Amino acid sequence: MFDLQHKTLGEFIIANQDSFQYTSGELSRLLNGLRLAAKVVNHEVNKAGLVDILGGAGDTNIQGENQQKLDVLANEKFIQTLKNREIVCGIASEEEDDFIAINSKDENHQNKYVVLIDPLDGSSNIDVNVSVGTIFSIYRRITPVGTPVTMEDFLQPGKNQIAAGYIIYGTSTMLVYTTGDGVNGFTLNPALGTFYLSHPNMEFPETGKIYSVNEGNYIHFPQGVKDYIKYCQKEEGDRPYTSRYIGSLVSDFHRNMIKGGIYMYPKSSMAHNGKLRLLYECNPMAFLAEQANGKASDGFQRIMDIQPSELHERVPFFCGSKKMVEKAEEFMAKY
Ligand code: P6P
């Protein structure tokens, strides 16, 4: 009944906090905050069909996307939980036009971390009972501790991340994260409300046979992307590959990490920089991908080298098994 032989997330954080390059207790408090919020959001997501929480909240976010009520709720829960932890000095969210400065009750607070989140990615899938996810990215501030947090603290390149991860609310709820020492996956036992280490040291297979892209945009893609998709479909060697696209980045990424595969959200004539946001979707997923022996680029350069210029900027995104991303880049380099 009670699983005592598998390590819980809490035990794992404590066991590994000494390997964390900064003050050990701080990261633990950060991750414990995210763990709590994940359980609360999971509870709401799993009962979404039962109460009147479906459908748009009436507002639209800065992306001009119709905000689902669960988007709003998830955003509030993560922000509230992180505020209460007295460890974070600022939060940026897909659902917030500007960043939120957290002025601690203790005026000479020592809060050193900023968190960027996509509180509920793939939320258009909620009404049709398809998996959705939360994505988070954590940096140390670069402006002096104790001063008000500034935009500079948020516009750091992805290679500066100290931790990143996602929660996937799927057939089971998992929290998958890295602090720069590999990727580990924890599955929630809903009966106990406890996350257990179920997927230690997750890694992308070096190559795979799954490609994930919205082929409905095919005619609008750059020629290099069109050629790569045709390469995936050609009967030759280990091809044709399988096309799998859930419409939820976290779900496609998670499946590809376990089975091998590539996820692409290229630019197109309709979306000149693609759709995915650099700071709270591409950078955290890129950190996870690289820590799992995978790769993440915009088709030409490493995602985590890109110097952000604004909070909600978008970039083309190619991410997954290293050899598949490199093959896609080969096609992109021809044009
Ligand atoms: P499209 C969800 O809105 C999201 O950000 C990703 O999770 C998903 O992969 C993508 O957009 C789906 O976008 O344009 O293919 O429907």
mmCIF file of C-alpha atoms and ligand atoms in Angstrom:
data_model
loop_
_atom_site.group_PDB
_atom_site.id
_atom_site.type_symbol
_atom_site.label_atom_id
_atom_site.label_comp_id
_atom_site.label_asym_id
_atom_site.label_seq_id
_atom_site.Cartn_x
_atom_site.Cartn_y
_atom_site.Cartn_z
ATOM 1 C CA MET A 1 0.000 0.000 0.000
ATOM 2 C CA PHE A 2 2.511 2.618 1.060
ATOM 3 C CA ASP A 3 5.517 2.743 -1.268
ATOM 4 C CA LEU A 4 8.514 2.999 1.051
ATOM 5 C CA GLN A 5 11.268 1.592 -1.150
ATOM 6 C CA HIS A 6 11.171 4.312 -3.866
ATOM 7 C CA LYS A 7 12.734 7.675 -3.113
ATOM 8 C CA THR A 8 10.278 10.546 -2.815
ATOM 9 C CA LEU A 9 10.914 13.927 -4.454
ATOM 10 C CA GLY A 10 11.524 15.438 -1.037
ATOM 11 C CA GLU A 11 14.128 12.789 -0.155
ATOM 12 C CA PHE A 12 15.760 13.206 -3.598
ATOM 13 C CA ILE A 13 16.028 17.001 -3.199
ATOM 14 C CA ILE A 14 17.653 16.633 0.232
ATOM 15 C CA ALA A 15 20.003 13.881 -0.971
ATOM 16 C CA ASN A 16 21.144 16.064 -3.898
ATOM 17 C CA GLN A 17 21.071 19.542 -2.420
ATOM 18 C CA ASP A 18 24.772 19.459 -1.577
ATOM 19 C CA SER A 19 25.626 18.957 -5.271
ATOM 20 C CA PHE A 20 23.709 22.168 -6.043
ATOM 21 C CA GLN A 21 26.269 24.904 -6.641
ATOM 22 C CA TYR A 22 24.395 27.522 -4.630
ATOM 23 C CA THR A 23 23.162 27.573 -1.059
ATOM 24 C CA SER A 24 21.592 24.144 -0.750
ATOM 25 C CA GLY A 25 18.495 24.974 1.269
ATOM 26 C CA GLU A 26 17.360 27.661 -1.175
ATOM 27 C CA LEU A 27 16.851 25.321 -4.108
ATOM 28 C CA SER A 28 15.047 22.845 -1.916
ATOM 29 C CA ARG A 29 12.588 25.533 -0.818
ATOM 30 C CA LEU A 30 12.119 26.596 -4.455
ATOM 31 C CA LEU A 31 11.440 23.090 -5.695
ATOM 32 C CA ASN A 32 9.193 22.314 -2.738
ATOM 33 C CA GLY A 33 7.152 25.377 -3.637
ATOM 34 C CA LEU A 34 6.770 24.173 -7.201
ATOM 35 C CA ARG A 35 5.878 20.691 -5.936
ATOM 36 C CA LEU A 36 3.047 22.060 -3.804
ATOM 37 C CA ALA A 37 1.657 24.204 -6.638
ATOM 38 C CA ALA A 38 1.854 21.196 -8.977
ATOM 39 C CA LYS A 39 -0.359 19.156 -6.654
ATOM 40 C CA VAL A 40 -2.915 21.952 -6.370
ATOM 41 C CA VAL A 41 -3.064 22.517 -10.143
ATOM 42 C CA ASN A 42 -3.167 18.760 -10.755
ATOM 43 C CA HIS A 43 -6.223 18.528 -8.527
ATOM 44 C CA GLU A 44 -7.982 21.277 -10.490
ATOM 45 C CA VAL A 45 -6.952 19.933 -13.920
ATOM 46 C CA ASN A 46 -8.187 16.455 -13.059
ATOM 47 C CA LYS A 47 -11.629 17.677 -12.015
ATOM 48 C CA ALA A 48 -11.901 20.353 -14.737
ATOM 49 C CA GLY A 49 -14.655 18.472 -16.513
ATOM 50 C CA LEU A 50 -16.742 18.248 -13.368
ATOM 51 C CA VAL A 51 -17.083 21.857 -12.326
ATOM 52 C CA ASP A 52 -17.771 24.997 -14.260
ATOM 53 C CA ILE A 53 -14.104 25.850 -14.653
ATOM 54 C CA LEU A 54 -13.885 25.060 -18.356
ATOM 55 C CA GLY A 55 -14.061 27.565 -21.127
ATOM 56 C CA GLY A 56 -12.493 30.976 -21.489
ATOM 57 C CA ALA A 57 -12.081 33.292 -18.546
ATOM 58 C CA GLY A 58 -13.231 36.007 -20.914
ATOM 59 C CA ASP A 59 -9.838 37.746 -20.868
ATOM 60 C CA THR A 60 -7.053 37.301 -23.376
ATOM 61 C CA ASN A 61 -3.346 37.192 -22.494
ATOM 62 C CA ILE A 62 -0.553 39.236 -24.107
ATOM 63 C CA GLN A 63 -0.358 36.594 -26.821
ATOM 64 C CA GLY A 64 -3.928 37.464 -27.743
ATOM 65 C CA GLU A 65 -4.908 33.918 -26.807
ATOM 66 C CA ASN A 66 -8.250 33.286 -25.123
ATOM 67 C CA GLN A 67 -7.426 32.620 -21.456
ATOM 68 C CA GLN A 68 -8.947 29.392 -20.188
ATOM 69 C CA LYS A 69 -10.071 29.614 -16.577
ATOM 70 C CA LEU A 70 -7.557 26.908 -15.632
ATOM 71 C CA ASP A 71 -4.780 29.074 -17.167
ATOM 72 C CA VAL A 72 -5.744 31.836 -14.776
ATOM 73 C CA LEU A 73 -6.043 29.475 -11.812
ATOM 74 C CA ALA A 74 -2.708 27.752 -12.510
ATOM 75 C CA ASN A 75 -1.017 31.132 -12.901
ATOM 76 C CA GLU A 76 -2.398 32.313 -9.564
ATOM 77 C CA LYS A 77 -1.433 29.112 -7.718
ATOM 78 C CA PHE A 78 2.189 29.111 -8.896
ATOM 79 C CA ILE A 79 2.650 32.825 -8.229
ATOM 80 C CA GLN A 80 1.024 32.617 -4.786
ATOM 81 C CA THR A 81 3.085 29.551 -3.763
ATOM 82 C CA LEU A 82 6.375 31.072 -4.880
ATOM 83 C CA LYS A 83 5.579 34.375 -3.156
ATOM 84 C CA ASN A 84 4.929 32.600 0.134
ATOM 85 C CA ARG A 85 8.313 30.856 0.023
ATOM 86 C CA GLU A 86 10.346 34.041 0.601
ATOM 87 C CA ILE A 87 12.971 32.753 -1.827
ATOM 88 C CA VAL A 88 12.022 34.391 -5.127
ATOM 89 C CA CYS A 89 12.480 38.087 -5.920
ATOM 90 C CA GLY A 90 10.584 38.092 -9.214
ATOM 91 C CA ILE A 91 8.278 36.015 -11.437
ATOM 92 C CA ALA A 92 7.488 36.239 -15.161
ATOM 93 C CA SER A 93 4.583 34.315 -16.641
ATOM 94 C CA GLU A 94 3.010 33.765 -20.029
ATOM 95 C CA GLU A 95 -0.202 35.012 -18.422
ATOM 96 C CA GLU A 96 1.298 38.282 -17.150
ATOM 97 C CA ASP A 97 2.136 41.194 -19.470
ATOM 98 C CA ASP A 98 5.023 42.352 -17.239
ATOM 99 C CA PHE A 99 7.152 40.613 -14.611
ATOM 100 C CA ILE A 100 6.022 40.576 -10.970
ATOM 101 C CA ALA A 101 8.512 41.980 -8.441
ATOM 102 C CA ILE A 102 8.215 40.211 -5.099
ATOM 103 C CA ASN A 103 9.085 42.648 -2.344
ATOM 104 C CA SER A 104 9.639 40.449 0.640
ATOM 105 C CA LYS A 105 8.105 41.365 3.997
ATOM 106 C CA ASP A 106 11.690 41.493 5.240
ATOM 107 C CA GLU A 107 12.874 44.722 3.600
ATOM 108 C CA ASN A 108 16.531 43.602 3.521
ATOM 109 C CA HIS A 109 15.482 40.294 1.957
ATOM 110 C CA GLN A 110 18.117 38.069 0.455
ATOM 111 C CA ASN A 111 15.857 36.517 -2.215
ATOM 112 C CA LYS A 112 18.191 35.533 -5.044
ATOM 113 C CA TYR A 113 16.065 33.711 -7.633
ATOM 114 C CA VAL A 114 13.742 34.639 -10.476
ATOM 115 C CA VAL A 115 11.253 32.133 -11.903
ATOM 116 C CA LEU A 116 9.702 32.207 -15.383
ATOM 117 C CA ILE A 117 6.659 30.012 -16.002
ATOM 118 C CA ASP A 118 4.187 28.889 -18.562
ATOM 119 C CA PRO A 119 1.593 27.922 -15.959
ATOM 120 C CA LEU A 120 -0.568 25.798 -18.240
ATOM 121 C CA ASP A 121 0.912 25.016 -21.647
ATOM 122 C CA GLY A 122 -1.394 23.469 -24.209
ATOM 123 C CA SER A 123 -4.426 24.780 -22.341
ATOM 124 C CA SER A 124 -6.537 24.664 -25.525
ATOM 125 C CA ASN A 125 -6.446 20.887 -24.977
ATOM 126 C CA ILE A 126 -8.263 21.098 -21.628
ATOM 127 C CA ASP A 127 -11.782 21.021 -23.065
ATOM 128 C CA VAL A 128 -10.965 17.870 -25.017
ATOM 129 C CA ASN A 129 -9.308 16.030 -22.116
ATOM 130 C CA VAL A 130 -5.827 15.957 -23.641
ATOM 131 C CA SER A 131 -2.632 16.281 -21.573
ATOM 132 C CA VAL A 132 -1.409 19.740 -20.595
ATOM 133 C CA GLY A 133 1.674 20.897 -18.712
ATOM 134 C CA THR A 134 3.406 23.541 -16.608
ATOM 135 C CA ILE A 135 6.903 24.661 -17.630
ATOM 136 C CA PHE A 136 9.324 26.497 -15.293
ATOM 137 C CA SER A 137 12.739 28.097 -15.641
ATOM 138 C CA ILE A 138 14.879 29.348 -12.729
ATOM 139 C CA TYR A 139 17.778 31.843 -12.717
ATOM 140 C CA ARG A 140 19.790 33.595 -10.050
ATOM 141 C CA ARG A 141 19.224 37.357 -10.253
ATOM 142 C CA ILE A 142 22.134 39.345 -11.714
ATOM 143 C CA THR A 143 21.282 42.708 -10.105
ATOM 144 C CA PRO A 144 22.371 43.206 -6.466
ATOM 145 C CA VAL A 145 20.501 41.173 -3.835
ATOM 146 C CA GLY A 146 18.202 43.366 -1.755
ATOM 147 C CA THR A 147 17.521 45.831 -4.630
ATOM 148 C CA PRO A 148 14.292 45.732 -6.671
ATOM 149 C CA VAL A 149 14.417 43.090 -9.399
ATOM 150 C CA THR A 150 14.758 44.483 -12.940
ATOM 151 C CA MET A 151 14.003 43.274 -16.491
ATOM 152 C CA GLU A 152 17.735 42.476 -16.813
ATOM 153 C CA ASP A 153 17.251 39.675 -14.263
ATOM 154 C CA PHE A 154 14.714 38.015 -16.600
ATOM 155 C CA LEU A 155 16.384 38.613 -19.971
ATOM 156 C CA GLN A 156 19.239 36.172 -19.354
ATOM 157 C CA PRO A 157 20.357 33.618 -21.980
ATOM 158 C CA GLY A 158 19.142 30.068 -21.300
ATOM 159 C CA LYS A 159 22.672 28.880 -20.526
ATOM 160 C CA ASN A 160 22.421 30.851 -17.244
ATOM 161 C CA GLN A 161 19.525 28.743 -15.964
ATOM 162 C CA ILE A 162 20.219 27.003 -12.632
ATOM 163 C CA ALA A 163 17.136 24.754 -12.814
ATOM 164 C CA ALA A 164 14.251 23.985 -15.190
ATOM 165 C CA GLY A 165 11.490 21.471 -15.517
ATOM 166 C CA TYR A 166 7.889 20.683 -16.288
ATOM 167 C CA ILE A 167 4.849 19.062 -14.739
ATOM 168 C CA ILE A 168 2.829 16.946 -17.182
ATOM 169 C CA TYR A 169 -0.830 16.412 -16.239
ATOM 170 C CA GLY A 170 -1.344 13.272 -18.300
ATOM 171 C CA THR A 171 -2.555 9.735 -17.699
ATOM 172 C CA SER A 172 -0.383 10.175 -14.637
ATOM 173 C CA THR A 173 1.054 13.404 -13.266
ATOM 174 C CA MET A 174 4.827 13.717 -13.420
ATOM 175 C CA LEU A 175 7.336 16.339 -12.366
ATOM 176 C CA VAL A 176 10.521 16.243 -14.504
ATOM 177 C CA TYR A 177 13.392 18.613 -13.694
ATOM 178 C CA THR A 178 17.117 19.309 -13.870
ATOM 179 C CA THR A 179 19.520 21.418 -11.812
ATOM 180 C CA GLY A 180 22.314 20.836 -14.316
ATOM 181 C CA ASP A 181 23.169 17.332 -13.122
ATOM 182 C CA GLY A 182 20.951 15.199 -15.381
ATOM 183 C CA VAL A 183 17.163 14.888 -15.682
ATOM 184 C CA ASN A 184 14.976 12.990 -13.222
ATOM 185 C CA GLY A 185 11.256 12.201 -13.420
ATOM 186 C CA PHE A 186 8.890 11.832 -10.469
ATOM 187 C CA THR A 187 5.393 10.358 -10.666
ATOM 188 C CA LEU A 188 2.623 11.523 -8.340
ATOM 189 C CA ASN A 189 0.854 8.905 -6.254
ATOM 190 C CA PRO A 190 -2.480 10.731 -5.970
ATOM 191 C CA ALA A 191 -3.599 8.560 -3.042
ATOM 192 C CA LEU A 192 -0.674 9.839 -0.981
ATOM 193 C CA GLY A 193 -0.072 13.186 -2.663
ATOM 194 C CA THR A 194 3.589 12.152 -2.938
ATOM 195 C CA PHE A 195 5.901 12.306 -5.969
ATOM 196 C CA TYR A 196 8.127 9.212 -6.305
ATOM 197 C CA LEU A 197 11.346 8.901 -8.355
ATOM 198 C CA SER A 198 10.030 6.770 -11.240
ATOM 199 C CA HIS A 199 12.368 7.831 -14.101
ATOM 200 C CA PRO A 200 15.945 8.382 -12.866
ATOM 201 C CA ASN A 201 18.506 9.849 -15.319
ATOM 202 C CA MET A 202 16.153 10.374 -18.269
ATOM 203 C CA GLU A 203 17.920 10.605 -21.613
ATOM 204 C CA PHE A 204 16.898 11.126 -25.239
ATOM 205 C CA PRO A 205 17.827 8.131 -27.420
ATOM 206 C CA GLU A 206 20.514 9.483 -29.796
ATOM 207 C CA THR A 207 18.070 9.099 -32.686
ATOM 208 C CA GLY A 208 14.430 8.131 -33.085
ATOM 209 C CA LYS A 209 11.592 7.491 -35.514
ATOM 210 C CA ILE A 210 9.019 10.068 -34.421
ATOM 211 C CA TYR A 211 8.665 13.621 -35.696
ATOM 212 C CA SER A 212 6.271 16.116 -34.123
ATOM 213 C CA VAL A 213 5.138 19.154 -36.126
ATOM 214 C CA ASN A 214 1.835 20.754 -37.108
ATOM 215 C CA GLU A 215 1.796 19.591 -40.721
ATOM 216 C CA GLY A 216 -1.228 21.785 -41.345
ATOM 217 C CA ASN A 217 1.282 24.627 -41.653
ATOM 218 C CA TYR A 218 3.416 22.723 -44.200
ATOM 219 C CA ILE A 219 2.934 25.078 -47.145
ATOM 220 C CA HIS A 220 3.969 28.036 -44.959
ATOM 221 C CA PHE A 221 7.227 26.462 -43.704
ATOM 222 C CA PRO A 222 10.741 27.431 -44.924
ATOM 223 C CA GLN A 223 12.003 25.142 -47.709
ATOM 224 C CA GLY A 224 14.520 23.468 -45.352
ATOM 225 C CA VAL A 225 11.699 22.352 -43.042
ATOM 226 C CA LYS A 226 9.623 21.102 -45.986
ATOM 227 C CA ASP A 227 12.619 19.097 -47.229
ATOM 228 C CA TYR A 228 13.240 17.628 -43.749
ATOM 229 C CA ILE A 229 9.591 16.562 -43.416
ATOM 230 C CA LYS A 230 9.773 14.872 -46.841
ATOM 231 C CA TYR A 231 13.020 13.191 -45.690
ATOM 232 C CA CYS A 232 11.151 11.805 -42.626
ATOM 233 C CA GLN A 233 8.380 10.477 -44.872
ATOM 234 C CA LYS A 234 10.643 8.901 -47.544
ATOM 235 C CA GLU A 235 10.864 5.083 -47.685
ATOM 236 C CA GLU A 236 14.606 4.647 -47.185
ATOM 237 C CA GLY A 237 16.743 3.058 -44.445
ATOM 238 C CA ASP A 238 14.912 3.307 -41.086
ATOM 239 C CA ARG A 239 12.306 5.622 -42.614
ATOM 240 C CA PRO A 240 9.466 6.549 -43.000
ATOM 241 C CA TYR A 241 9.194 7.907 -39.450
ATOM 242 C CA THR A 242 5.927 8.176 -37.528
ATOM 243 C CA SER A 243 4.223 11.568 -37.195
ATOM 244 C CA ARG A 244 2.916 12.254 -33.674
ATOM 245 C CA TYR A 245 1.650 15.722 -32.672
ATOM 246 C CA ILE A 246 -0.396 16.144 -29.489
ATOM 247 C CA GLY A 247 -0.646 19.935 -29.575
ATOM 248 C CA SER A 248 0.976 20.059 -26.142
ATOM 249 C CA LEU A 249 4.718 20.758 -26.144
ATOM 250 C CA VAL A 250 5.272 19.096 -22.774
ATOM 251 C CA SER A 251 3.512 15.905 -23.921
ATOM 252 C CA ASP A 252 5.325 15.676 -27.269
ATOM 253 C CA PHE A 253 8.671 16.457 -25.604
ATOM 254 C CA HIS A 254 8.094 13.872 -22.847
ATOM 255 C CA ARG A 255 7.155 11.105 -25.283
ATOM 256 C CA ASN A 256 10.097 11.944 -27.559
ATOM 257 C CA MET A 257 12.532 11.894 -24.599
ATOM 258 C CA ILE A 258 11.379 8.384 -23.681
ATOM 259 C CA LYS A 259 11.020 6.944 -27.208
ATOM 260 C CA GLY A 260 13.323 9.157 -29.275
ATOM 261 C CA GLY A 261 12.078 11.850 -31.615
ATOM 262 C CA ILE A 262 12.129 15.482 -32.708
ATOM 263 C CA TYR A 263 9.669 18.285 -31.966
ATOM 264 C CA MET A 264 9.559 21.244 -34.329
ATOM 265 C CA TYR A 265 7.750 24.548 -34.208
ATOM 266 C CA PRO A 266 9.389 26.353 -37.158
ATOM 267 C CA LYS A 267 8.850 29.902 -38.278
ATOM 268 C CA SER A 268 6.393 30.262 -41.128
ATOM 269 C CA SER A 269 4.975 32.930 -43.423
ATOM 270 C CA MET A 270 2.246 33.330 -40.781
ATOM 271 C CA ALA A 271 4.492 33.312 -37.691
ATOM 272 C CA HIS A 272 7.801 34.941 -38.546
ATOM 273 C CA ASN A 273 9.495 33.743 -35.339
ATOM 274 C CA GLY A 274 7.417 30.627 -34.782
ATOM 275 C CA LYS A 275 4.930 30.427 -31.912
ATOM 276 C CA LEU A 276 6.866 29.222 -28.863
ATOM 277 C CA ARG A 277 8.244 31.711 -26.352
ATOM 278 C CA LEU A 278 11.985 31.720 -25.729
ATOM 279 C CA LEU A 279 12.010 32.487 -22.003
ATOM 280 C CA TYR A 280 9.442 30.152 -20.471
ATOM 281 C CA GLU A 281 8.993 27.429 -23.090
ATOM 282 C CA CYS A 282 12.093 26.999 -25.276
ATOM 283 C CA ASN A 283 14.863 27.737 -22.747
ATOM 284 C CA PRO A 284 13.629 25.384 -19.998
ATOM 285 C CA MET A 285 12.906 22.601 -22.510
ATOM 286 C CA ALA A 286 16.321 23.217 -24.109
ATOM 287 C CA PHE A 287 18.062 22.930 -20.701
ATOM 288 C CA LEU A 288 16.263 19.623 -20.082
ATOM 289 C CA ALA A 289 17.044 18.416 -23.629
ATOM 290 C CA GLU A 290 20.777 19.105 -23.319
ATOM 291 C CA GLN A 291 20.915 17.574 -19.847
ATOM 292 C CA ALA A 292 19.246 14.480 -21.369
ATOM 293 C CA ASN A 293 21.858 14.199 -24.168
ATOM 294 C CA GLY A 294 19.480 15.783 -26.658
ATOM 295 C CA LYS A 295 19.705 19.064 -28.567
ATOM 296 C CA ALA A 296 17.671 22.258 -28.964
ATOM 297 C CA SER A 297 18.164 24.928 -31.646
ATOM 298 C CA ASP A 298 16.252 27.521 -33.618
ATOM 299 C CA GLY A 299 17.295 25.651 -36.757
ATOM 300 C CA PHE A 300 20.663 27.396 -36.875
ATOM 301 C CA GLN A 301 21.949 28.217 -33.350
ATOM 302 C CA ARG A 302 21.756 26.744 -29.853
ATOM 303 C CA ILE A 303 18.600 27.955 -28.123
ATOM 304 C CA MET A 304 20.420 28.545 -24.826
ATOM 305 C CA ASP A 305 22.933 30.921 -26.460
ATOM 306 C CA ILE A 306 20.245 33.342 -27.651
ATOM 307 C CA GLN A 307 20.344 36.699 -25.834
ATOM 308 C CA PRO A 308 16.685 37.583 -25.119
ATOM 309 C CA SER A 309 15.510 41.105 -25.895
ATOM 310 C CA GLU A 310 11.962 40.967 -24.539
ATOM 311 C CA LEU A 311 9.935 38.919 -22.068
ATOM 312 C CA HIS A 312 7.500 37.281 -24.526
ATOM 313 C CA GLU A 313 9.686 36.937 -27.601
ATOM 314 C CA ARG A 314 9.172 33.926 -29.827
ATOM 315 C CA VAL A 315 11.777 31.732 -31.538
ATOM 316 C CA PRO A 316 11.622 28.818 -33.981
ATOM 317 C CA PHE A 317 12.189 25.594 -32.008
ATOM 318 C CA PHE A 318 13.763 22.255 -33.007
ATOM 319 C CA CYS A 319 14.296 19.946 -30.043
ATOM 320 C CA GLY A 320 14.881 16.274 -29.261
ATOM 321 C CA SER A 321 17.192 13.406 -30.216
ATOM 322 C CA LYS A 322 20.560 14.884 -31.119
ATOM 323 C CA LYS A 323 20.991 13.194 -34.520
ATOM 324 C CA MET A 324 17.462 14.140 -35.618
ATOM 325 C CA VAL A 325 17.941 17.813 -34.704
ATOM 326 C CA GLU A 326 21.317 17.808 -36.521
ATOM 327 C CA LYS A 327 19.690 16.315 -39.643
ATOM 328 C CA ALA A 328 16.976 18.994 -39.574
ATOM 329 C CA GLU A 329 19.692 21.677 -39.197
ATOM 330 C CA GLU A 330 21.477 20.196 -42.243
ATOM 331 C CA PHE A 331 18.361 20.810 -44.343
ATOM 332 C CA MET A 332 17.909 24.295 -42.871
ATOM 333 C CA ALA A 333 21.552 25.149 -43.685
ATOM 334 C CA LYS A 334 20.928 24.575 -47.404
ATOM 335 C CA TYR A 335 18.792 27.705 -47.633
HETATM 336 P P1 P6P B 1 -0.378 24.760 -32.910
HETATM 337 C C1 P6P B 1 0.276 25.090 -26.974
HETATM 338 O O1 P6P B 1 -0.468 26.285 -27.222
HETATM 339 C C2 P6P B 1 1.649 25.283 -27.616
HETATM 340 O O2 P6P B 1 2.285 26.374 -27.043
HETATM 341 C C3 P6P B 1 2.477 24.014 -27.480
HETATM 342 O O3 P6P B 1 2.252 23.359 -26.280
HETATM 343 C C4 P6P B 1 2.031 23.195 -28.672
HETATM 344 O O4 P6P B 1 3.021 22.288 -29.124
HETATM 345 C C5 P6P B 1 1.769 24.276 -29.734
HETATM 346 O O5 P6P B 1 1.477 25.484 -29.028
HETATM 347 C C6 P6P B 1 0.584 23.934 -30.611
HETATM 348 O O6 P6P B 1 0.443 24.993 -31.539
HETATM 349 O O7 P6P B 1 -0.212 26.049 -33.660
HETATM 350 O O8 P6P B 1 0.272 23.606 -33.634
HETATM 351 O O9 P6P B 1 -1.788 24.454 -32.484
#
